[in-house]
Amino acid sequence: MPNAIRIVLVLSLCCVILACQKPKEKVVMLDQQTFGTLPDGKSALIFTLTNHHGMQVRITNYGAAVVSVLAPDAHGAFDDVVLGYDSLSGYVNDKSYLGVIVGRYGNRIGKGKFTLDGSEYQATVNDGENHLHGGAHGFHKVLWDAESSQTDSTQSVKLTHKSPDGDEGYPGNISIEATYTLTDKNELIVEYRGTTDKITILNPTHHSYFNLTGSPTNTILDHQLQIESDSITPVDNGLITTGVLTAVEKTPMDFRELIAIGAHINDASEQLTFGKGYDHNWVLRNQNGKVRKAAVVVEPTSGRVMTVFTDQPGLQFYSGNFLDGSIVGKKNIAYKHRTGICLEAQRYPDSPNKPQFPSVTLKPGEVYRQTTIYQFSTR
Ligand code: GLA
C-alpha cells in the first residue's frame, strides 16, 4: 500500500477514535480570593462557585452574603440577578441586608421582648420600637469561618459562626452553620444548622434582593409571582403580626395564581399601607417540615424563572419598598424604589410572642435545621 494512502487511513482511524470518545466533563474549580480588609484588620474572603452550565454565584464570609448570581436568560445570556456591592465596604456600611443571612431572629419581635421558661429577655431594639433581623450586630455583621468543597456536580461554601450568650440580648451560646451549594441543576441551596447550650430562639433567613431582569435599573413590578399560600399573617402599623391568619382571597395579597407584583401593589388596602407595599409573611400550605415548592417568580422579558423551595412554614415577601435610590450598589447603580424582591423563608414574624404560631424555641440537645432552595430556569 503506498505510504500516502497508509497515512490517510491511519489519520482517518484516529479521527474516528477521537470522535467516539465521550468528551471529558470540564472540571470547574471553586475560586477563593480576599474580598477586603475589615476595620478590625481581619480579611474577608470571596468565593466564586461555578457550575457546568456557566451559572456563577459569589459569596463572602462577611455577613454570609451572596454578592452576585449570574443566571441565564431564555437566550442563554448571563446577567447578575441580585442586588449587592462591588466591595467589602459596601457590606460593612449596608443597612438594608443586601444578600446576607439574618439572625438569630429573621424578621421582627414586638418591642424586642420575649419570655422563655419564665425568664424575660430584651433583644436589641433597632426598628422603631421593635427588634429586626438579629439586631445591630447580628449574623449579617460578623465574619463567619468559611470552608469550601466540591463534588462532580456541586460547589459549596460552609460558613460557621458562634454567637455568645447575651449576644444582641438573646440567651445561650449558639453555633450556627449556613452552607451555600450551587448545583448543576442551577439551584442555589441554603442549608442551616444550629445548636445551643441554653434555651433560646433561632429563626435565620436569607435576604437576597432579586431582580430577574438582570438590570436593577428596572423595577420588579412586572415580575410575576405565585406563592403556595392561602393566607397571610396580617400586621399592625409597626409591622408586628396581630396573631391571626387572614385569607388572601379577594385581597391584593392573593398570589395563588401567577400575577404581576405591580398589579395590585397600589390598591387601597390597610395592609399595603402598613407595609408601604408588600412586606408580609405568607403562610405556606406546606406545614410538614419537608422541602416543597413555596413560590415562583417569572420575569417575562428575559424569560428568567426563579422557583423557591423550602421546609419552612412561612415566606416573607418584601417588594423593596424602602429602597429609595440612596444605596449605590454594583456597577455604580443606585437602587431605586422597588428594584428588588426578597423571598425570605422563615417561621412567622413575632412568633416568640404568639404561642399559636410555629415555635422558634431551640433547647440544648436539639438541632435547628432549615433547607431553602432558589432554582433558576427559563421559559
Ligand atoms: C425585611 C423587612 C422589611 C425591611 C427589609 C430591609 O425583609 O421585612 O421591612 O426591614 O427587611 O430593609
mmCIF file of C-alpha atoms and ligand atoms in Angstrom:
data_model
loop_
_atom_site.group_PDB
_atom_site.id
_atom_site.type_symbol
_atom_site.label_atom_id
_atom_site.label_comp_id
_atom_site.label_asym_id
_atom_site.label_seq_id
_atom_site.Cartn_x
_atom_site.Cartn_y
_atom_site.Cartn_z
ATOM 1 C CA MET A 1 0.000 0.000 0.000
ATOM 2 C CA PRO A 2 1.501 3.363 -0.950
ATOM 3 C CA ASN A 3 2.634 5.405 2.061
ATOM 4 C CA ALA A 4 0.275 8.323 1.349
ATOM 5 C CA ILE A 5 -2.796 6.047 1.473
ATOM 6 C CA ARG A 6 -1.461 4.399 4.646
ATOM 7 C CA ILE A 7 -1.138 7.845 6.314
ATOM 8 C CA VAL A 8 -4.652 8.839 5.242
ATOM 9 C CA LEU A 9 -6.046 5.555 6.648
ATOM 10 C CA VAL A 10 -4.222 5.966 9.991
ATOM 11 C CA LEU A 11 -5.361 9.606 10.279
ATOM 12 C CA SER A 12 -8.995 8.665 9.494
ATOM 13 C CA LEU A 13 -8.857 5.902 12.112
ATOM 14 C CA CYS A 14 -7.535 8.375 14.697
ATOM 15 C CA CYS A 15 -10.369 10.791 13.841
ATOM 16 C CA VAL A 16 -12.989 8.028 14.275
ATOM 17 C CA ILE A 17 -11.486 7.020 17.650
ATOM 18 C CA LEU A 18 -11.426 10.652 18.831
ATOM 19 C CA ALA A 19 -14.997 11.259 17.666
ATOM 20 C CA CYS A 20 -16.255 8.171 19.520
ATOM 21 C CA GLN A 21 -14.603 9.178 22.772
ATOM 22 C CA LYS A 22 -17.025 10.730 25.298
ATOM 23 C CA PRO A 23 -15.904 14.314 25.871
ATOM 24 C CA LYS A 24 -14.428 14.575 29.347
ATOM 25 C CA GLU A 25 -16.526 16.776 31.650
ATOM 26 C CA LYS A 26 -14.719 20.038 32.222
ATOM 27 C CA VAL A 27 -13.611 20.453 35.801
ATOM 28 C CA VAL A 28 -14.590 23.879 37.103
ATOM 29 C CA MET A 29 -12.628 24.904 40.150
ATOM 30 C CA LEU A 30 -14.144 26.780 43.046
ATOM 31 C CA ASP A 31 -12.228 30.019 43.405
ATOM 32 C CA GLN A 32 -11.304 31.787 46.646
ATOM 33 C CA GLN A 33 -9.897 35.329 46.899
ATOM 34 C CA THR A 34 -9.522 38.040 49.501
ATOM 35 C CA PHE A 35 -12.522 40.390 49.330
ATOM 36 C CA GLY A 36 -11.048 43.114 51.522
ATOM 37 C CA THR A 37 -9.927 44.105 54.995
ATOM 38 C CA LEU A 38 -12.386 44.876 57.780
ATOM 39 C CA PRO A 39 -11.953 47.842 60.157
ATOM 40 C CA ASP A 40 -10.557 45.388 62.784
ATOM 41 C CA GLY A 41 -7.819 44.288 60.359
ATOM 42 C CA LYS A 42 -9.305 40.858 59.570
ATOM 43 C CA SER A 43 -9.570 39.721 55.962
ATOM 44 C CA ALA A 44 -12.883 38.786 54.418
ATOM 45 C CA LEU A 45 -12.953 36.190 51.647
ATOM 46 C CA ILE A 46 -14.971 35.931 48.475
ATOM 47 C CA PHE A 47 -15.726 32.554 46.899
ATOM 48 C CA THR A 48 -16.818 32.010 43.304
ATOM 49 C CA LEU A 49 -18.922 28.912 42.736
ATOM 50 C CA THR A 50 -19.410 27.899 39.100
ATOM 51 C CA ASN A 51 -21.476 25.063 37.684
ATOM 52 C CA HIS A 52 -21.211 23.156 34.383
ATOM 53 C CA HIS A 53 -23.814 25.414 32.719
ATOM 54 C CA GLY A 54 -21.807 28.543 33.461
ATOM 55 C CA MET A 55 -24.009 29.715 36.302
ATOM 56 C CA GLN A 56 -21.910 31.526 38.878
ATOM 57 C CA VAL A 57 -22.533 32.595 42.478
ATOM 58 C CA ARG A 58 -20.148 34.738 44.541
ATOM 59 C CA ILE A 59 -20.331 34.561 48.327
ATOM 60 C CA THR A 60 -18.436 36.424 51.020
ATOM 61 C CA ASN A 61 -17.972 35.166 54.562
ATOM 62 C CA TYR A 62 -18.676 38.708 55.866
ATOM 63 C CA GLY A 63 -22.378 38.576 56.743
ATOM 64 C CA ALA A 64 -22.595 35.253 54.845
ATOM 65 C CA ALA A 65 -23.673 37.399 51.907
ATOM 66 C CA VAL A 66 -24.446 36.324 48.360
ATOM 67 C CA VAL A 67 -22.662 39.034 46.357
ATOM 68 C CA SER A 68 -23.750 38.041 42.850
ATOM 69 C CA VAL A 69 -25.700 35.378 40.970
ATOM 70 C CA LEU A 70 -25.111 35.057 37.234
ATOM 71 C CA ALA A 71 -28.135 33.293 35.761
ATOM 72 C CA PRO A 72 -29.021 32.700 32.086
ATOM 73 C CA ASP A 73 -31.984 34.279 30.299
ATOM 74 C CA ALA A 74 -34.112 32.465 27.719
ATOM 75 C CA HIS A 75 -31.429 33.100 25.059
ATOM 76 C CA GLY A 76 -28.585 31.852 27.242
ATOM 77 C CA ALA A 77 -27.246 35.314 28.130
ATOM 78 C CA PHE A 78 -25.930 35.550 31.694
ATOM 79 C CA ASP A 79 -26.733 38.514 33.930
ATOM 80 C CA ASP A 80 -26.399 39.257 37.614
ATOM 81 C CA VAL A 81 -29.828 38.824 39.223
ATOM 82 C CA VAL A 82 -29.154 40.032 42.784
ATOM 83 C CA LEU A 83 -28.520 43.434 44.320
ATOM 84 C CA GLY A 84 -25.233 43.909 46.160
ATOM 85 C CA TYR A 85 -21.972 45.809 46.407
ATOM 86 C CA ASP A 86 -18.722 45.696 44.432
ATOM 87 C CA SER A 87 -16.575 45.896 47.542
ATOM 88 C CA LEU A 88 -16.475 44.801 51.169
ATOM 89 C CA SER A 89 -17.044 48.329 52.492
ATOM 90 C CA GLY A 90 -20.500 48.275 50.896
ATOM 91 C CA TYR A 91 -21.436 45.315 53.094
ATOM 92 C CA VAL A 92 -19.832 46.857 56.190
ATOM 93 C CA ASN A 93 -21.922 50.035 55.763
ATOM 94 C CA ASP A 94 -25.094 48.345 54.475
ATOM 95 C CA LYS A 95 -28.347 48.902 56.400
ATOM 96 C CA SER A 96 -30.692 47.076 54.024
ATOM 97 C CA TYR A 97 -29.449 43.492 54.491
ATOM 98 C CA LEU A 98 -28.432 43.025 50.831
ATOM 99 C CA GLY A 99 -27.774 39.328 50.199
ATOM 100 C CA VAL A 100 -26.957 38.449 53.799
ATOM 101 C CA ILE A 101 -28.095 35.842 56.270
ATOM 102 C CA VAL A 102 -30.021 37.491 59.062
ATOM 103 C CA GLY A 103 -30.398 36.139 62.577
ATOM 104 C CA ARG A 104 -30.549 34.936 65.191
ATOM 105 C CA TYR A 105 -34.154 36.012 64.512
ATOM 106 C CA GLY A 106 -35.102 36.951 60.967
ATOM 107 C CA ASN A 107 -37.979 39.476 60.882
ATOM 108 C CA ARG A 108 -39.498 41.398 63.818
ATOM 109 C CA ILE A 109 -40.036 40.749 67.509
ATOM 110 C CA GLY A 110 -42.507 43.191 69.099
ATOM 111 C CA LYS A 111 -40.576 45.616 71.338
ATOM 112 C CA GLY A 112 -37.735 43.071 71.214
ATOM 113 C CA LYS A 113 -39.211 41.276 74.242
ATOM 114 C CA PHE A 114 -39.801 37.582 74.710
ATOM 115 C CA THR A 115 -40.096 35.085 77.574
ATOM 116 C CA LEU A 116 -38.573 31.606 77.766
ATOM 117 C CA ASP A 117 -39.022 29.257 80.740
ATOM 118 C CA GLY A 118 -40.269 32.183 82.847
ATOM 119 C CA SER A 119 -37.270 34.444 82.134
ATOM 120 C CA GLU A 120 -37.841 37.633 80.191
ATOM 121 C CA TYR A 121 -35.324 38.712 77.557
ATOM 122 C CA GLN A 122 -34.797 42.023 75.809
ATOM 123 C CA ALA A 123 -33.280 41.851 72.318
ATOM 124 C CA THR A 124 -31.795 44.990 70.725
ATOM 125 C CA VAL A 125 -34.425 47.459 69.554
ATOM 126 C CA ASN A 126 -33.338 48.544 66.075
ATOM 127 C CA ASP A 127 -36.533 49.102 64.054
ATOM 128 C CA GLY A 128 -38.736 51.770 65.612
ATOM 129 C CA GLU A 129 -39.676 50.209 68.932
ATOM 130 C CA ASN A 130 -39.101 46.654 67.678
ATOM 131 C CA HIS A 131 -36.296 44.162 67.082
ATOM 132 C CA LEU A 132 -35.475 43.328 63.443
ATOM 133 C CA HIS A 133 -33.220 40.775 61.730
ATOM 134 C CA GLY A 134 -30.962 39.872 64.658
ATOM 135 C CA GLY A 135 -30.217 43.400 65.867
ATOM 136 C CA ALA A 136 -27.454 45.846 65.142
ATOM 137 C CA HIS A 137 -24.647 43.317 65.065
ATOM 138 C CA GLY A 138 -26.424 40.153 64.006
ATOM 139 C CA PHE A 139 -25.282 37.391 61.663
ATOM 140 C CA HIS A 140 -25.149 39.963 58.844
ATOM 141 C CA LYS A 141 -22.368 41.970 60.503
ATOM 142 C CA VAL A 142 -19.940 39.221 61.526
ATOM 143 C CA LEU A 143 -17.095 37.464 59.763
ATOM 144 C CA TRP A 144 -18.052 33.792 59.541
ATOM 145 C CA ASP A 145 -15.477 30.998 59.354
ATOM 146 C CA ALA A 146 -15.517 29.500 55.883
ATOM 147 C CA GLU A 147 -14.644 26.191 54.306
ATOM 148 C CA SER A 148 -15.239 25.306 50.661
ATOM 149 C CA SER A 149 -15.675 21.939 48.999
ATOM 150 C CA GLN A 150 -16.773 20.481 45.680
ATOM 151 C CA THR A 151 -18.041 17.306 44.071
ATOM 152 C CA ASP A 152 -18.516 16.441 40.365
ATOM 153 C CA SER A 153 -21.837 18.309 40.293
ATOM 154 C CA THR A 154 -21.797 20.752 43.235
ATOM 155 C CA GLN A 155 -19.694 23.506 44.769
ATOM 156 C CA SER A 156 -20.242 24.550 48.387
ATOM 157 C CA VAL A 157 -19.151 27.042 50.983
ATOM 158 C CA LYS A 158 -19.852 26.123 54.589
ATOM 159 C CA LEU A 159 -19.960 29.149 56.894
ATOM 160 C CA THR A 160 -19.891 28.756 60.657
ATOM 161 C CA HIS A 161 -20.296 31.228 63.480
ATOM 162 C CA LYS A 162 -20.504 31.126 67.272
ATOM 163 C CA SER A 163 -22.767 33.708 68.873
ATOM 164 C CA PRO A 164 -22.138 34.110 72.617
ATOM 165 C CA ASP A 165 -24.715 34.066 75.421
ATOM 166 C CA GLY A 166 -26.349 37.507 75.614
ATOM 167 C CA ASP A 167 -25.417 38.484 72.040
ATOM 168 C CA GLU A 168 -27.944 41.191 70.977
ATOM 169 C CA GLY A 169 -29.936 40.164 74.065
ATOM 170 C CA TYR A 170 -30.527 36.535 73.069
ATOM 171 C CA PRO A 171 -29.770 33.799 75.622
ATOM 172 C CA GLY A 172 -27.426 30.841 75.088
ATOM 173 C CA ASN A 173 -24.130 30.248 73.352
ATOM 174 C CA ILE A 174 -25.179 29.126 69.913
ATOM 175 C CA SER A 175 -23.336 27.567 66.993
ATOM 176 C CA ILE A 176 -24.765 28.303 63.585
ATOM 177 C CA GLU A 177 -23.816 26.811 60.244
ATOM 178 C CA ALA A 178 -25.015 28.070 56.856
ATOM 179 C CA THR A 179 -23.976 26.150 53.773
ATOM 180 C CA TYR A 180 -24.461 27.522 50.273
ATOM 181 C CA THR A 181 -24.339 24.959 47.452
ATOM 182 C CA LEU A 182 -24.525 25.638 43.721
ATOM 183 C CA THR A 183 -25.649 22.559 41.787
ATOM 184 C CA ASP A 184 -25.691 21.565 38.133
ATOM 185 C CA LYS A 185 -29.495 21.928 38.279
ATOM 186 C CA ASN A 186 -28.949 25.707 38.582
ATOM 187 C CA GLU A 187 -30.003 25.595 42.213
ATOM 188 C CA LEU A 188 -28.581 27.700 44.997
ATOM 189 C CA ILE A 189 -29.249 25.655 48.124
ATOM 190 C CA VAL A 190 -29.044 27.300 51.553
ATOM 191 C CA GLU A 191 -28.873 24.871 54.465
ATOM 192 C CA TYR A 192 -28.771 25.921 58.097
ATOM 193 C CA ARG A 193 -27.948 24.020 61.261
ATOM 194 C CA GLY A 194 -27.949 25.474 64.770
ATOM 195 C CA THR A 195 -27.399 24.283 68.332
ATOM 196 C CA THR A 196 -27.476 25.974 71.756
ATOM 197 C CA ASP A 197 -26.344 25.317 75.334
ATOM 198 C CA LYS A 198 -29.364 27.108 76.887
ATOM 199 C CA ILE A 199 -32.998 27.545 75.854
ATOM 200 C CA THR A 200 -33.157 30.243 73.164
ATOM 201 C CA ILE A 201 -34.846 31.227 69.914
ATOM 202 C CA LEU A 202 -33.484 30.778 66.393
ATOM 203 C CA ASN A 203 -35.055 31.758 63.065
ATOM 204 C CA PRO A 204 -32.407 32.721 60.490
ATOM 205 C CA THR A 205 -33.246 33.586 56.896
ATOM 206 C CA HIS A 206 -31.610 34.608 53.645
ATOM 207 C CA HIS A 207 -32.072 38.177 52.437
ATOM 208 C CA SER A 208 -31.085 38.401 48.742
ATOM 209 C CA TYR A 209 -32.902 41.024 46.697
ATOM 210 C CA PHE A 210 -33.601 39.503 43.274
ATOM 211 C CA ASN A 211 -34.143 41.396 40.060
ATOM 212 C CA LEU A 212 -34.512 38.825 37.293
ATOM 213 C CA THR A 213 -34.292 41.411 34.503
ATOM 214 C CA GLY A 214 -30.558 41.347 35.232
ATOM 215 C CA SER A 215 -30.521 45.119 35.413
ATOM 216 C CA PRO A 216 -31.604 46.652 38.731
ATOM 217 C CA THR A 217 -32.322 49.943 36.983
ATOM 218 C CA ASN A 218 -35.686 48.265 36.232
ATOM 219 C CA THR A 219 -38.318 47.869 38.946
ATOM 220 C CA ILE A 220 -39.625 44.424 39.873
ATOM 221 C CA LEU A 221 -43.243 45.481 39.290
ATOM 222 C CA ASP A 222 -43.546 43.472 36.061
ATOM 223 C CA HIS A 223 -42.095 40.335 37.672
ATOM 224 C CA GLN A 224 -44.892 37.799 38.119
ATOM 225 C CA LEU A 225 -45.207 35.962 41.395
ATOM 226 C CA GLN A 226 -47.050 32.920 42.607
ATOM 227 C CA ILE A 227 -46.999 31.803 46.256
ATOM 228 C CA GLU A 228 -48.194 28.433 47.545
ATOM 229 C CA SER A 229 -50.323 30.054 50.190
ATOM 230 C CA ASP A 230 -53.952 30.813 51.036
ATOM 231 C CA SER A 231 -53.376 33.213 53.944
ATOM 232 C CA ILE A 232 -51.055 35.791 55.462
ATOM 233 C CA THR A 233 -50.203 36.865 58.991
ATOM 234 C CA PRO A 234 -51.519 40.472 58.914
ATOM 235 C CA VAL A 235 -49.547 43.172 60.708
ATOM 236 C CA ASP A 236 -50.139 46.381 62.650
ATOM 237 C CA ASN A 237 -48.606 49.695 61.599
ATOM 238 C CA GLY A 238 -45.268 48.725 63.221
ATOM 239 C CA LEU A 239 -45.253 45.582 61.038
ATOM 240 C CA ILE A 240 -45.841 43.333 64.052
ATOM 241 C CA THR A 241 -48.148 40.395 63.366
ATOM 242 C CA THR A 242 -51.553 40.626 65.031
ATOM 243 C CA GLY A 243 -51.594 36.885 65.748
ATOM 244 C CA VAL A 244 -54.389 35.885 63.376
ATOM 245 C CA LEU A 245 -54.268 34.465 59.853
ATOM 246 C CA THR A 246 -56.361 36.098 57.129
ATOM 247 C CA ALA A 247 -57.350 34.593 53.790
ATOM 248 C CA VAL A 248 -55.737 36.128 50.690
ATOM 249 C CA GLU A 249 -58.871 35.577 48.618
ATOM 250 C CA LYS A 250 -60.336 38.815 47.222
ATOM 251 C CA THR A 251 -57.397 40.869 48.565
ATOM 252 C CA PRO A 252 -54.232 42.279 46.899
ATOM 253 C CA MET A 253 -52.364 39.553 48.826
ATOM 254 C CA ASP A 254 -53.754 36.877 46.507
ATOM 255 C CA PHE A 255 -50.761 35.288 44.741
ATOM 256 C CA ARG A 256 -52.354 31.852 44.406
ATOM 257 C CA GLU A 257 -52.098 32.288 40.621
ATOM 258 C CA LEU A 258 -49.153 33.878 38.837
ATOM 259 C CA ILE A 259 -49.749 37.655 38.773
ATOM 260 C CA ALA A 260 -47.602 40.757 38.228
ATOM 261 C CA ILE A 261 -46.298 42.177 41.510
ATOM 262 C CA GLY A 262 -47.363 45.627 40.335
ATOM 263 C CA ALA A 263 -50.951 44.582 39.518
ATOM 264 C CA HIS A 264 -52.403 45.468 42.941
ATOM 265 C CA ILE A 265 -49.479 46.988 44.852
ATOM 266 C CA ASN A 266 -51.131 50.421 44.890
ATOM 267 C CA ASP A 267 -54.640 49.205 45.749
ATOM 268 C CA ALA A 268 -56.356 50.844 48.701
ATOM 269 C CA SER A 269 -55.595 48.344 51.467
ATOM 270 C CA GLU A 270 -54.681 48.826 55.117
ATOM 271 C CA GLN A 271 -52.098 46.016 54.922
ATOM 272 C CA LEU A 272 -50.403 47.586 51.875
ATOM 273 C CA THR A 273 -50.402 50.948 53.635
ATOM 274 C CA PHE A 274 -48.756 49.454 56.742
ATOM 275 C CA GLY A 275 -46.176 47.620 54.618
ATOM 276 C CA LYS A 276 -45.674 50.537 52.195
ATOM 277 C CA GLY A 277 -46.257 47.801 49.639
ATOM 278 C CA TYR A 278 -45.702 44.070 50.109
ATOM 279 C CA ASP A 279 -43.802 43.314 53.310
ATOM 280 C CA HIS A 280 -45.744 40.426 54.789
ATOM 281 C CA ASN A 281 -45.454 36.804 55.762
ATOM 282 C CA TRP A 282 -47.379 34.295 53.662
ATOM 283 C CA VAL A 283 -48.470 31.131 55.478
ATOM 284 C CA LEU A 284 -47.268 28.334 53.228
ATOM 285 C CA ARG A 285 -49.591 25.403 52.554
ATOM 286 C CA ASN A 286 -46.709 23.067 53.304
ATOM 287 C CA GLN A 287 -46.552 22.828 57.075
ATOM 288 C CA ASN A 288 -44.983 19.378 57.418
ATOM 289 C CA GLY A 289 -41.308 20.370 57.518
ATOM 290 C CA LYS A 290 -40.465 18.748 54.157
ATOM 291 C CA VAL A 291 -38.828 20.739 51.376
ATOM 292 C CA ARG A 292 -41.612 21.759 48.964
ATOM 293 C CA LYS A 293 -42.217 24.428 46.344
ATOM 294 C CA ALA A 294 -43.089 27.731 48.052
ATOM 295 C CA ALA A 295 -43.094 30.336 45.269
ATOM 296 C CA VAL A 296 -42.284 31.038 41.624
ATOM 297 C CA VAL A 297 -41.096 34.328 40.136
ATOM 298 C CA VAL A 298 -41.292 34.830 36.353
ATOM 299 C CA GLU A 299 -39.677 37.763 34.583
ATOM 300 C CA PRO A 300 -41.449 37.955 31.194
ATOM 301 C CA THR A 301 -38.866 39.994 29.237
ATOM 302 C CA SER A 302 -35.785 37.876 29.952
ATOM 303 C CA GLY A 303 -37.745 34.646 30.418
ATOM 304 C CA ARG A 304 -35.915 34.034 33.698
ATOM 305 C CA VAL A 305 -37.777 31.983 36.289
ATOM 306 C CA MET A 306 -36.853 31.508 39.926
ATOM 307 C CA THR A 307 -38.559 28.797 41.955
ATOM 308 C CA VAL A 308 -38.204 28.812 45.718
ATOM 309 C CA PHE A 309 -38.429 25.595 47.708
ATOM 310 C CA THR A 310 -38.326 25.434 51.498
ATOM 311 C CA ASP A 311 -39.141 23.340 54.531
ATOM 312 C CA GLN A 312 -40.184 26.464 56.458
ATOM 313 C CA PRO A 313 -43.864 27.238 57.205
ATOM 314 C CA GLY A 314 -43.666 30.918 56.208
ATOM 315 C CA LEU A 315 -42.344 33.146 53.442
ATOM 316 C CA GLN A 316 -41.813 36.905 53.844
ATOM 317 C CA PHE A 317 -42.335 38.635 50.515
ATOM 318 C CA TYR A 318 -40.795 42.101 50.602
ATOM 319 C CA SER A 319 -41.073 44.253 47.461
ATOM 320 C CA GLY A 320 -38.121 46.563 48.164
ATOM 321 C CA ASN A 321 -40.351 49.363 49.452
ATOM 322 C CA PHE A 322 -37.613 51.017 51.493
ATOM 323 C CA LEU A 323 -35.187 51.240 48.567
ATOM 324 C CA ASP A 324 -35.116 54.915 47.640
ATOM 325 C CA GLY A 325 -32.064 55.410 45.428
ATOM 326 C CA SER A 326 -29.772 56.236 48.339
ATOM 327 C CA ILE A 327 -27.872 52.943 48.139
ATOM 328 C CA VAL A 328 -25.321 52.838 45.353
ATOM 329 C CA GLY A 329 -24.623 49.220 44.539
ATOM 330 C CA LYS A 330 -22.675 47.189 41.989
ATOM 331 C CA LYS A 331 -21.663 48.970 38.779
ATOM 332 C CA ASN A 332 -22.498 52.290 40.436
ATOM 333 C CA ILE A 333 -26.239 51.684 40.102
ATOM 334 C CA ALA A 334 -28.476 53.455 42.644
ATOM 335 C CA TYR A 335 -31.107 51.045 43.909
ATOM 336 C CA LYS A 336 -34.395 52.845 43.450
ATOM 337 C CA HIS A 337 -37.838 52.117 44.883
ATOM 338 C CA ARG A 338 -38.939 48.501 44.295
ATOM 339 C CA THR A 339 -35.961 47.351 42.243
ATOM 340 C CA GLY A 340 -35.506 44.127 44.216
ATOM 341 C CA ILE A 341 -37.701 41.396 45.669
ATOM 342 C CA CYS A 342 -36.867 39.366 48.781
ATOM 343 C CA LEU A 343 -38.401 35.964 49.469
ATOM 344 C CA GLU A 344 -37.357 35.078 52.985
ATOM 345 C CA ALA A 345 -38.176 31.563 54.215
ATOM 346 C CA GLN A 346 -38.848 31.611 57.954
ATOM 347 C CA ARG A 347 -41.167 30.946 60.880
ATOM 348 C CA TYR A 348 -43.779 33.688 61.325
ATOM 349 C CA PRO A 349 -42.885 37.212 62.499
ATOM 350 C CA ASP A 350 -43.085 37.850 66.257
ATOM 351 C CA SER A 351 -43.604 34.128 66.860
ATOM 352 C CA PRO A 352 -41.850 34.231 70.275
ATOM 353 C CA ASN A 353 -44.878 36.256 71.460
ATOM 354 C CA LYS A 354 -47.512 34.334 69.505
ATOM 355 C CA PRO A 355 -47.782 30.830 71.036
ATOM 356 C CA GLN A 356 -50.295 29.891 68.318
ATOM 357 C CA PHE A 357 -47.552 30.288 65.642
ATOM 358 C CA PRO A 358 -44.959 27.580 64.843
ATOM 359 C CA SER A 359 -42.348 27.622 67.593
ATOM 360 C CA VAL A 360 -38.878 29.135 67.213
ATOM 361 C CA THR A 361 -37.633 27.799 70.547
ATOM 362 C CA LEU A 362 -34.387 25.837 70.493
ATOM 363 C CA LYS A 363 -33.324 23.801 73.522
ATOM 364 C CA PRO A 364 -29.976 22.222 74.389
ATOM 365 C CA GLY A 365 -29.687 18.838 72.662
ATOM 366 C CA GLU A 366 -31.980 19.902 69.794
ATOM 367 C CA VAL A 367 -30.757 20.781 66.308
ATOM 368 C CA TYR A 368 -32.281 23.630 64.302
ATOM 369 C CA ARG A 369 -32.362 22.841 60.586
ATOM 370 C CA GLN A 370 -33.596 24.674 57.507
ATOM 371 C CA THR A 371 -33.254 23.991 53.797
ATOM 372 C CA THR A 372 -34.237 26.639 51.251
ATOM 373 C CA ILE A 373 -33.518 26.414 47.520
ATOM 374 C CA TYR A 374 -33.553 29.145 44.870
ATOM 375 C CA GLN A 375 -33.674 27.394 41.495
ATOM 376 C CA PHE A 376 -33.132 29.260 38.230
ATOM 377 C CA SER A 377 -34.628 28.239 34.887
ATOM 378 C CA THR A 378 -36.181 29.912 31.851
ATOM 379 C CA ARG A 379 -39.416 29.816 29.919
HETATM 380 C C1 GLA B 1 -37.223 42.945 55.646
HETATM 381 C C2 GLA B 1 -38.295 43.604 56.369
HETATM 382 C C3 GLA B 1 -38.511 44.935 55.757
HETATM 383 C C4 GLA B 1 -37.216 45.714 55.716
HETATM 384 C C5 GLA B 1 -36.189 44.923 54.973
HETATM 385 C C6 GLA B 1 -34.858 45.571 54.984
HETATM 386 O O1 GLA B 1 -37.477 41.997 54.788
HETATM 387 O O2 GLA B 1 -39.484 42.862 56.430
HETATM 388 O O3 GLA B 1 -39.471 45.636 56.465
HETATM 389 O O4 GLA B 1 -36.789 45.969 57.004
HETATM 390 O O5 GLA B 1 -36.046 43.658 55.539
HETATM 391 O O6 GLA B 1 -34.892 46.900 54.609
#
